[in-house]
GROMACS .gro file of C-alpha atoms in nm:
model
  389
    1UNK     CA    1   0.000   0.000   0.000
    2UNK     CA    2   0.168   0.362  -0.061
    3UNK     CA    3   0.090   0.619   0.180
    4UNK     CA    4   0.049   0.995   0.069
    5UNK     CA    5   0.320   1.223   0.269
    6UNK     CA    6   0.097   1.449   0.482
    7UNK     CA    7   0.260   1.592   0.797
    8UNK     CA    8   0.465   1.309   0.806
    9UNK     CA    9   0.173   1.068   0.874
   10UNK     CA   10   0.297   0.873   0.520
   11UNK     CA   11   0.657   0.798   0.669
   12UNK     CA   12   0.533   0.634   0.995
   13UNK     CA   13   0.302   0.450   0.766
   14UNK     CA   14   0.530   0.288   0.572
   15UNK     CA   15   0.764   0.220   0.865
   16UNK     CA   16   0.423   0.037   1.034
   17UNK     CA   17   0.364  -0.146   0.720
   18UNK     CA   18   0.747  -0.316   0.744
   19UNK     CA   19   0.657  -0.460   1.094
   20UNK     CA   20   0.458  -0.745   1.178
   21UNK     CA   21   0.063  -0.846   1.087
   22UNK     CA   22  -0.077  -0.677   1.392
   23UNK     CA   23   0.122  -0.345   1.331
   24UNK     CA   24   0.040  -0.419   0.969
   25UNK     CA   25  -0.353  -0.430   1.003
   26UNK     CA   26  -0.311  -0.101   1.249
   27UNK     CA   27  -0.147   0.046   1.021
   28UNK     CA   28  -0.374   0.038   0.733
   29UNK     CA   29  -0.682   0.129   0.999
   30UNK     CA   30  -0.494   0.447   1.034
   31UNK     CA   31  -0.415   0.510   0.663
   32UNK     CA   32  -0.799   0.446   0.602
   33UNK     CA   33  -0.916   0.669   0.917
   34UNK     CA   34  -0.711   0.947   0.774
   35UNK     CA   35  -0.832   0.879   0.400
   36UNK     CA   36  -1.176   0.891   0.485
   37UNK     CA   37  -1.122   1.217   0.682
   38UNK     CA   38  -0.934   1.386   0.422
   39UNK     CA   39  -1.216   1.294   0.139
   40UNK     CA   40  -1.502   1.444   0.425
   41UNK     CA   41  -1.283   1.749   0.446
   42UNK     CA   42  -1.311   1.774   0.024
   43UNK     CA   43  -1.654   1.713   0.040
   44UNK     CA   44  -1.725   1.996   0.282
   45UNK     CA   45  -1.491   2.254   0.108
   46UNK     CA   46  -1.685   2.192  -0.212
   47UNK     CA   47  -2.021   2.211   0.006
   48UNK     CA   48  -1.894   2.587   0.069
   49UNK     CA   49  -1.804   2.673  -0.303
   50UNK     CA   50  -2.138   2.874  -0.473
   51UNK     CA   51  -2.175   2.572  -0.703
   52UNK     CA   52  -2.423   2.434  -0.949
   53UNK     CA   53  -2.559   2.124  -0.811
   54UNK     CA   54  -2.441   1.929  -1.101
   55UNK     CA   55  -2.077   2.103  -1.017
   56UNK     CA   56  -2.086   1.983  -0.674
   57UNK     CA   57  -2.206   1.589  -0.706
   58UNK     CA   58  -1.892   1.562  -0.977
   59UNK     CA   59  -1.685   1.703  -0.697
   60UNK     CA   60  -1.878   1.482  -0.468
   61UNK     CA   61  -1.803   1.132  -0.629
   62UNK     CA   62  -1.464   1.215  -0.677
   63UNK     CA   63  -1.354   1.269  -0.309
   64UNK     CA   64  -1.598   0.944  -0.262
   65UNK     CA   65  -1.373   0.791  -0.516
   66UNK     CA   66  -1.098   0.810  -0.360
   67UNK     CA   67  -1.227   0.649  -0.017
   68UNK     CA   68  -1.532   0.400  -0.128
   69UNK     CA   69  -1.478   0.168  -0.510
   70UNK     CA   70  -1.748   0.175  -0.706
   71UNK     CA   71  -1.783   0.083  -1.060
   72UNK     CA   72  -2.124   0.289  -1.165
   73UNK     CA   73  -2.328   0.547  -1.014
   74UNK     CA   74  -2.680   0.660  -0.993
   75UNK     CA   75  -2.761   1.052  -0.822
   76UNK     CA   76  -3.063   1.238  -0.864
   77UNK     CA   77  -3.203   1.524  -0.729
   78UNK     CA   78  -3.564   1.524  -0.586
   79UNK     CA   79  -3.853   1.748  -0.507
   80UNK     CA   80  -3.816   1.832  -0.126
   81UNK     CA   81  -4.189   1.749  -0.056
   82UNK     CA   82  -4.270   1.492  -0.319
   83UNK     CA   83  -3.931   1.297  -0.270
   84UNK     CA   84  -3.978   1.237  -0.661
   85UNK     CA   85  -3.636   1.227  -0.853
   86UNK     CA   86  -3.517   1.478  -1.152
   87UNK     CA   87  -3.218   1.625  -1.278
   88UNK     CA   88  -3.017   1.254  -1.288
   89UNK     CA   89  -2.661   1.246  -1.296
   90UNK     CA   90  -2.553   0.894  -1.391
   91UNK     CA   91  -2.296   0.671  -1.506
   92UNK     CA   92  -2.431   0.369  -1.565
   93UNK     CA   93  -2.377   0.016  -1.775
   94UNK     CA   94  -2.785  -0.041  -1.853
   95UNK     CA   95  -2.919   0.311  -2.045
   96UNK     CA   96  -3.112   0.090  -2.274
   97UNK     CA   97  -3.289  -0.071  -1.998
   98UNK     CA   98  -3.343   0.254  -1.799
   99UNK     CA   99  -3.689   0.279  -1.785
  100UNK     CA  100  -3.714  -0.056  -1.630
  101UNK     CA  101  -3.422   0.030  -1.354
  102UNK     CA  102  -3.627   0.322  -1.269
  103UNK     CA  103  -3.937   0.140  -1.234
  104UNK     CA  104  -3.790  -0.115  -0.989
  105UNK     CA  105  -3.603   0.104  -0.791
  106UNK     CA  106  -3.938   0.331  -0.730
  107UNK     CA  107  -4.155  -0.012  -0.687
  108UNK     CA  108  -3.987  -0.139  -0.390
  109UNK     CA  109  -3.941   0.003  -0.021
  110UNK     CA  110  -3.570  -0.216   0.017
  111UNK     CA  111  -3.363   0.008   0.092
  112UNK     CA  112  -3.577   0.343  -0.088
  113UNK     CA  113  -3.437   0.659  -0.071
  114UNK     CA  114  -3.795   0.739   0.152
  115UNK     CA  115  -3.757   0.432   0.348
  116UNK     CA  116  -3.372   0.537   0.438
  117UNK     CA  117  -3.498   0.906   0.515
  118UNK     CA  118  -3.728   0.719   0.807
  119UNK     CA  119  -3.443   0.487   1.002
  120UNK     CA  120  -3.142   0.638   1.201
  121UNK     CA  121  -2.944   0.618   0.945
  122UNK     CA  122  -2.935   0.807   0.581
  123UNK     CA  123  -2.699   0.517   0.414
  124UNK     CA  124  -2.749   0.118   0.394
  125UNK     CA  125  -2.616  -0.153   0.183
  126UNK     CA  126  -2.822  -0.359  -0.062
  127UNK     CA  127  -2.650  -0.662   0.125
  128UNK     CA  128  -2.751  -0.591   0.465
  129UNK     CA  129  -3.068  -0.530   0.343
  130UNK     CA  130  -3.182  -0.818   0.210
  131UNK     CA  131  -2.885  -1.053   0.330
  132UNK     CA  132  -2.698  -1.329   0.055
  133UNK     CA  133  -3.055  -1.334  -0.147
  134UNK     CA  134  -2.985  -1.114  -0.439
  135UNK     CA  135  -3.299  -1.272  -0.531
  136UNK     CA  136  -3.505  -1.030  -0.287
  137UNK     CA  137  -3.412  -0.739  -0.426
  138UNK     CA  138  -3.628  -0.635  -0.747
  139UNK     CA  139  -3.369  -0.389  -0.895
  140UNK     CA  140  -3.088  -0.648  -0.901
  141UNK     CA  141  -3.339  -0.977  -1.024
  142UNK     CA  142  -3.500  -0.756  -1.342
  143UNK     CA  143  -3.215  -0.549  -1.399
  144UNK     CA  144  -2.854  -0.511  -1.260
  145UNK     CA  145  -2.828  -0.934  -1.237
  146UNK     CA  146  -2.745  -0.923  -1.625
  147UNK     CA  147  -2.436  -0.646  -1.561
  148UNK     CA  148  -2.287  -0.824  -1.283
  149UNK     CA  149  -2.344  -0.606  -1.009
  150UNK     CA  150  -2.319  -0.729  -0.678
  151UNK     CA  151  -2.455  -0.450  -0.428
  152UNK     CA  152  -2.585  -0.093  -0.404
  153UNK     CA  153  -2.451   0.139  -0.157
  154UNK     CA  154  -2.754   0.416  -0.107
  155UNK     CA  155  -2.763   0.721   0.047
  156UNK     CA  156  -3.032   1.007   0.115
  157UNK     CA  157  -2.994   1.354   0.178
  158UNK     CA  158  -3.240   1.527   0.382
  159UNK     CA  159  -3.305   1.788   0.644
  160UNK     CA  160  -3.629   1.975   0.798
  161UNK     CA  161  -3.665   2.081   0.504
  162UNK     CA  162  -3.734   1.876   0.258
  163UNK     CA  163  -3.568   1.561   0.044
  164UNK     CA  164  -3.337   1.701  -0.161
  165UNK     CA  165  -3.187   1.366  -0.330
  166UNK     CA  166  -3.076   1.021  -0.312
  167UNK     CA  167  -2.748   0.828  -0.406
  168UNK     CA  168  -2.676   0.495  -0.539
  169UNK     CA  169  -2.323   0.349  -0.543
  170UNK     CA  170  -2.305   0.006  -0.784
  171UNK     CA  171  -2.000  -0.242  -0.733
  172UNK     CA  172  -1.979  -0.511  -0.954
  173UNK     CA  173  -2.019  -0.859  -0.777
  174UNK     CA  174  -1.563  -0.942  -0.822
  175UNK     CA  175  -1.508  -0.642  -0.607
  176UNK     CA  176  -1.728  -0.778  -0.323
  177UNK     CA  177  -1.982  -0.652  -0.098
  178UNK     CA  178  -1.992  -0.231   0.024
  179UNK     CA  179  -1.853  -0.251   0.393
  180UNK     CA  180  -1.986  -0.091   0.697
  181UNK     CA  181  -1.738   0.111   0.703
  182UNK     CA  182  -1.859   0.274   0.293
  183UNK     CA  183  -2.185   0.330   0.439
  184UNK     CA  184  -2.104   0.477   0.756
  185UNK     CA  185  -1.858   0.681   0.560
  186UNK     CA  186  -2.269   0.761   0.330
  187UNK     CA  187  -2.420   0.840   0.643
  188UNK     CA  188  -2.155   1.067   0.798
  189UNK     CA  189  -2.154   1.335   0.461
  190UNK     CA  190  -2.565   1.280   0.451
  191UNK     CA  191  -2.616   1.570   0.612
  192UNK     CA  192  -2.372   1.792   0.517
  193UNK     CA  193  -2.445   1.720   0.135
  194UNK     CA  194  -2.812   1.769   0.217
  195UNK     CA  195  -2.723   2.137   0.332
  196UNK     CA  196  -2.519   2.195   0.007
  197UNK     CA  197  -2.775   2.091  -0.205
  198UNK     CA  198  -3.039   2.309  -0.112
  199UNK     CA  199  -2.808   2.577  -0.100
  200UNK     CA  200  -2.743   2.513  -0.464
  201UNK     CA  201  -3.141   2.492  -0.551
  202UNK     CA  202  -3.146   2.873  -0.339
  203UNK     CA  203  -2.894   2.958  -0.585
  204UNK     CA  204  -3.099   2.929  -0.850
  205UNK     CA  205  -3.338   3.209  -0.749
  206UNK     CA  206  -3.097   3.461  -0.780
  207UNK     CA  207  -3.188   3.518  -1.129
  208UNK     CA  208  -3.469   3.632  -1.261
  209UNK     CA  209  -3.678   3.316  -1.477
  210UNK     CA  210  -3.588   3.333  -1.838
  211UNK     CA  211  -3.899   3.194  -2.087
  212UNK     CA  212  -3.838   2.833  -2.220
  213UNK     CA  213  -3.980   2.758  -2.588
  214UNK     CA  214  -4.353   2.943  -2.474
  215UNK     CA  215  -4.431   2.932  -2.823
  216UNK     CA  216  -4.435   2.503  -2.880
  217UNK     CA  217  -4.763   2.417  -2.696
  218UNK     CA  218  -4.806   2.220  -2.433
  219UNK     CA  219  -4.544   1.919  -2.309
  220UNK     CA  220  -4.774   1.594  -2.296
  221UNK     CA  221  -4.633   1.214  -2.313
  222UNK     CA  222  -4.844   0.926  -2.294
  223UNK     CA  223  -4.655   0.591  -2.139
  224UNK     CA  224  -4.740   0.237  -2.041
  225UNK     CA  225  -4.665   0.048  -1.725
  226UNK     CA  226  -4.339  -0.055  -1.849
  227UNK     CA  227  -4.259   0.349  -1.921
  228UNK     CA  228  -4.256   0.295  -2.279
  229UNK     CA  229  -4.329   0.597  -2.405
  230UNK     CA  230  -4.627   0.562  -2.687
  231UNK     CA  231  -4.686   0.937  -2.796
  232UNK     CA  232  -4.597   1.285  -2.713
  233UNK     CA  233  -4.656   1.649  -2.849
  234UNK     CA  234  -4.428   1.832  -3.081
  235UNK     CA  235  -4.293   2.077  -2.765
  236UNK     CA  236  -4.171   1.754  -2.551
  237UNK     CA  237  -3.837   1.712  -2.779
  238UNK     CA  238  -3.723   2.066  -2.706
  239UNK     CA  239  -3.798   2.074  -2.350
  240UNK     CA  240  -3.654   1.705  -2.303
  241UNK     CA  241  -3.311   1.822  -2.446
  242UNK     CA  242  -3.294   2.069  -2.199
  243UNK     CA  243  -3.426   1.885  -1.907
  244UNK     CA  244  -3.085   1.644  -2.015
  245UNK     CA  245  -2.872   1.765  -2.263
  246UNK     CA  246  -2.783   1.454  -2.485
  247UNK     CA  247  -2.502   1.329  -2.667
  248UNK     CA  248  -2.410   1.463  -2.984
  249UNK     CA  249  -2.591   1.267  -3.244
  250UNK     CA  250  -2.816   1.104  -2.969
  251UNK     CA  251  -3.159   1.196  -2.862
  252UNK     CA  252  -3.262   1.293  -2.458
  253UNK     CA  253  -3.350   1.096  -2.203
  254UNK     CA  254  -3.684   1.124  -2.074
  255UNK     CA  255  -3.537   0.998  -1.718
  256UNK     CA  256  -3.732   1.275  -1.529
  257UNK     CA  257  -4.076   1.164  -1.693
  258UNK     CA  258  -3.972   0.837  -1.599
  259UNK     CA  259  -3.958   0.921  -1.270
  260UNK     CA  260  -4.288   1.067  -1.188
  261UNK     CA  261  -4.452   0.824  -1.439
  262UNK     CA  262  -4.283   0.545  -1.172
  263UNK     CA  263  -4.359   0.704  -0.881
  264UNK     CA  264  -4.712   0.683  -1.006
  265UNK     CA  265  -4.707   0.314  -1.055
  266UNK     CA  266  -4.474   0.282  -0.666
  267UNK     CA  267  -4.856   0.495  -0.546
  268UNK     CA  268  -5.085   0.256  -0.724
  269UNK     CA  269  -4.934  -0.039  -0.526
  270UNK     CA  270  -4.887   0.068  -0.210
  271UNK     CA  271  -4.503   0.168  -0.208
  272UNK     CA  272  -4.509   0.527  -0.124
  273UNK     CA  273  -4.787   0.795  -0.017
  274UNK     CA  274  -4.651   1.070  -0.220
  275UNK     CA  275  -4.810   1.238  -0.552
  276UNK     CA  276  -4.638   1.167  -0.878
  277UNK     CA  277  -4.531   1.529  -0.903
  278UNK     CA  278  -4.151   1.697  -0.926
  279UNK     CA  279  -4.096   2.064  -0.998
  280UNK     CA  280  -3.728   2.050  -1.080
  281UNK     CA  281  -3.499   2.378  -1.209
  282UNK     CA  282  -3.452   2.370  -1.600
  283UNK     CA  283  -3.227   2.679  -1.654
  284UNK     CA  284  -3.179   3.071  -1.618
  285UNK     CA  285  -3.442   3.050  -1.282
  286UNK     CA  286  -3.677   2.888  -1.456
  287UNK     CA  287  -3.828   2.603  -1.288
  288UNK     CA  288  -4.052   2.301  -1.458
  289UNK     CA  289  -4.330   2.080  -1.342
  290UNK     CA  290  -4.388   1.727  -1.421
  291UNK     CA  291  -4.698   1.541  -1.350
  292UNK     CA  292  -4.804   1.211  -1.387
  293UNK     CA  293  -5.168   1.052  -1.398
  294UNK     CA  294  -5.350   0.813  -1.532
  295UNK     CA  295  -5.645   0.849  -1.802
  296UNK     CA  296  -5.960   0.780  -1.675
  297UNK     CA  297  -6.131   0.443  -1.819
  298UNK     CA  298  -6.361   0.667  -2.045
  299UNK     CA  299  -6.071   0.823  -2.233
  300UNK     CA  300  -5.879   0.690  -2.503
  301UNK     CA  301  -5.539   0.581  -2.486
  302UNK     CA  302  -5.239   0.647  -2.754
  303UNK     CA  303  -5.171   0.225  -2.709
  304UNK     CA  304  -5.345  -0.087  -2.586
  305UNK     CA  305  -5.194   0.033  -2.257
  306UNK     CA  306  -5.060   0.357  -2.319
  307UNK     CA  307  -5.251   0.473  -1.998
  308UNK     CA  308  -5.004   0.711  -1.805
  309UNK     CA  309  -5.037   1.061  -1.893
  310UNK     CA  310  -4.734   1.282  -1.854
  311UNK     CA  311  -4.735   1.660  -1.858
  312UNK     CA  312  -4.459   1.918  -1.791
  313UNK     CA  313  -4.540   2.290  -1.772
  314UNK     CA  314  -4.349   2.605  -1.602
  315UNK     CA  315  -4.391   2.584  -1.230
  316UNK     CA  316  -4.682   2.831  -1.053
  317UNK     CA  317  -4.667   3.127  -0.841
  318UNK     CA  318  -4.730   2.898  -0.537
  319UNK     CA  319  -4.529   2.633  -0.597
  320UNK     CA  320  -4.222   2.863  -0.674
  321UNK     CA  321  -4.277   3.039  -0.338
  322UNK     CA  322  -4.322   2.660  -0.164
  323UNK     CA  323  -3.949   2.628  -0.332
  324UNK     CA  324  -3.833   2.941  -0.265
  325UNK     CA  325  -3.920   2.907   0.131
  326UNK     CA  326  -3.744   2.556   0.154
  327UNK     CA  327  -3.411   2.605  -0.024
  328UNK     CA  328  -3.347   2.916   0.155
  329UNK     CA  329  -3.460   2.772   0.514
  330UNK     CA  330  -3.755   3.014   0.576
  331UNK     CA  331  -3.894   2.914   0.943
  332UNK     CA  332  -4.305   2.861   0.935
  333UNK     CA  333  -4.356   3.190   1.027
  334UNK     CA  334  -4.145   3.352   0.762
  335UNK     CA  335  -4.330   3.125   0.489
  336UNK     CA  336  -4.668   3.238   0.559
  337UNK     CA  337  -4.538   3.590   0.554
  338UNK     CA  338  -4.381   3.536   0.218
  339UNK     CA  339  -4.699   3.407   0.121
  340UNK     CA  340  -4.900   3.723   0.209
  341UNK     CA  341  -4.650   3.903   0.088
  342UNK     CA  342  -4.684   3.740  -0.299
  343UNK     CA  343  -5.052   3.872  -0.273
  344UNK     CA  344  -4.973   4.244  -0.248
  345UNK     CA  345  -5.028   4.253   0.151
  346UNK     CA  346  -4.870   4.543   0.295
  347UNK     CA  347  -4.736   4.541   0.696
  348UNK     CA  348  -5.026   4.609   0.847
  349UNK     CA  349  -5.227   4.407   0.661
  350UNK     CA  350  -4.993   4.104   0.759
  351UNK     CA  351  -5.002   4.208   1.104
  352UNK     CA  352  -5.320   4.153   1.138
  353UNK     CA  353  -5.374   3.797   0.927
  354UNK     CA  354  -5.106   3.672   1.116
  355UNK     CA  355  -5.207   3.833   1.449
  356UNK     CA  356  -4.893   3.961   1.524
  357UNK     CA  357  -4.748   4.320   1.561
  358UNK     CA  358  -4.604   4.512   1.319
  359UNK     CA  359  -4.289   4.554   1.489
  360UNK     CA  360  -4.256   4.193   1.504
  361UNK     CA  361  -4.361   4.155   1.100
  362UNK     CA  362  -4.068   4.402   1.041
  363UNK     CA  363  -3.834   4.181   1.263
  364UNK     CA  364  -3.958   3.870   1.053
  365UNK     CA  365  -3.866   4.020   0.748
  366UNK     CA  366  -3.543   4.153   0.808
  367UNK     CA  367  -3.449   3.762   0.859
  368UNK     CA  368  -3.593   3.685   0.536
  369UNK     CA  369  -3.378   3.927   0.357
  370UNK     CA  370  -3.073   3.816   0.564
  371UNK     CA  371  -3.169   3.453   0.489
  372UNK     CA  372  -3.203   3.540   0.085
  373UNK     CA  373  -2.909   3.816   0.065
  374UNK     CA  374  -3.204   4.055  -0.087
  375UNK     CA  375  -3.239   4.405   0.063
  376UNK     CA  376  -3.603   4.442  -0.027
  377UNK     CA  377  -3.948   4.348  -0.043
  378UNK     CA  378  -3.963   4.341  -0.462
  379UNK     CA  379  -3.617   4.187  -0.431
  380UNK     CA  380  -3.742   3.873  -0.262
  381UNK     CA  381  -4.072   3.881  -0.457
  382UNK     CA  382  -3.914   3.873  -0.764
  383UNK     CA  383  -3.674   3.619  -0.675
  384UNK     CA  384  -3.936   3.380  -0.495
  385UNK     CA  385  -4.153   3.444  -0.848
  386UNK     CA  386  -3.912   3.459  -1.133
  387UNK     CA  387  -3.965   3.822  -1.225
  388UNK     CA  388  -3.797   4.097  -1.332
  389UNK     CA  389  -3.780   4.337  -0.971
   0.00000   0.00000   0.00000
């Protein structure tokens, strides 16, 4: 094993590592302690940068690189209420079975990103979930069996807040089983990571909401229960290419469609409670919507079972504000004043909806400015709404 040279901690290594078994074994515990310190220390520097969040998971899985082997990854971001995955960023073997990954993963409550947000700890191991049975675990039986992969390290980020994504971690089955120590190693950044991504969501307020393609028409995809995509209007290419830039030469990925067309399916059986909805940030401030639904029995379908109806629109007033108030860690109190605020309510007016004094409506929002870096009523406003101050 070579150790790096860091305040000398490499020399004694090596010097360890020419001794006997015992001193051996200690000595690698230490080089691993410090490893795994050193990549927490990356992760929260790059948690500090003003990054993109697509800037900071890159940053992200290289630090975990260097501490935890994997050989493909999986990380979305989610809606903080809905839990519902967008914005993917992925490296993995099975794109051209993608739609059925995403179904399993959504259709089963082994180790969810929703069922991990529940126990004590944010990170778990397909293994220790389900034990020696690969078998028992959907995901690897209709998909990852045929690309040798042998677990699934997972990871949530959350806070009291919201959900603000989930991780997956593959390793193929020669490189053995994630340790306790990987996922511990998960659990321990959880939170941080959870801060930093909603910090980059707030960032995306800052600007005021550029139009997206108004002119196309609506966005509308039908699916089936495989999400096999059967029709869709005109608009849907444009907006899909932006949702996930593809290849050159190579058309998008539908893989947030996929999601809430999944989540509707995880709903329909019993998986998970929450509404097939994610509002998810497209560009320039502007922030989409994606819905999924099925068509009543009266209403014809695009297919034999083309019965999922997909539709993606700009994101409202309300839930832009609902956003807004999350990613920039608005208390209760400060949320319902935003919300007055959005319908032209001026101080006293609040004062007395919310029962409280003026003074103390004044003292509420000088912490929403502090919290938002705006100086202003119109500032936040047009922030929290996408418009021009």
């Amino acid at each position: 094993m070579r150790y790096p040279d860091y305040l000398g901690v490499g020399v004694c290594l090596r010097r360890l590592e020419s001794a006997g078994p015992l001193l051996r074994a200690y000595a690698r515990f230490v080089a691993d302690t410090w490893a795994r310190a050193r990549a927490r220390e990356r992760i929260a520097a790059a948690g500090a940068e003003p990054l993109d969040a697509r800037s900071l998971r890159m940053q992200v899985l290289a630090a975990v690189r260097e501490v935890i082997d994997f050989d493909a990854y999986v990380w979305l971001l989610t809606d903080p209420v809905t839990t519902v995955g967008a914005a993917p960023l992925a490296d993995v073997p099975c794109l051209p079975e993608l739609p059925a990954l995403i179904k399993a993963k959504y259709a089963t409550p082994v180790n969810r990103w929703t069922a991990l947000q529940l126990r004590s700890s944010p990170a778990g191991t397909l293994r220790d979930a389900i034990g020696r049975d690969l078998k028992r675990s959907l995901m690897w039986s209709q998909v990852l069996c045929r690309y040798g992969i042998g677990d699934v390290a997972s990871a949530v980020f959350a806070d009291q807040f919201g959900c603000w994504g989930f991780l997956d971690l593959w390793r193929n089955d020669t490189g053995g089983p994630f340790s306790t120590a990987d996922a511990g190693f998960l659990a321990a950044v959880a939170g941080p990571l959870a801060a930093a991504l909603r910090q980059c969501q707030a960032r995306t307020f800052v600007d005021p909401a550029a139009q997206h393609r108004p002119d196309l028409g609506p966005v509308v995809l039908t699916l089936d229960d495989d999400l096999r995509i059967a029709n869709r209007t005109a608009a849907s290419r444009g907006w899909l290419d932006v949702l996930l830039p593809p290849e050159p030469d190579e058309r998008a990925i539908p893989a947030s469609v996929y999601n809430v067309a999944a989540q509707l399916l995880a709903v329909e059986k019993g998986v998970d409670a929450h509404p097939a909805f994610a509002r998810t940030h497209l560009a320039d401030g502007f922030w989409l919507a994606l819905r999924a639904a099925r068509l009543s029995p009266d209403q014809p379908s695009a297919g034999p079972a083309a019965t999922i109806v997909v539709t993606i629109e700009e994101a409202s007033a309300s839930e832009r504000i609902d956003l807004f108030g999350r990613a920039f860690g608005l208390s209760a109190r400060e949320n319902e004043l935003l919300g007055l605020l959005a319908t032209g309510s001026d101080t006293r007016s609040m004062a007395r909806q919310m029962s409280l004094s003026e003074h103390t409506i004044q003292d509420h929002l000088k912490s929403i400015f502090a919290k938002t870096d705006a100086h202003d009523r119109v500032t936040v406003l047009s922030r929290a709404l996408g418009t021009r101050p």
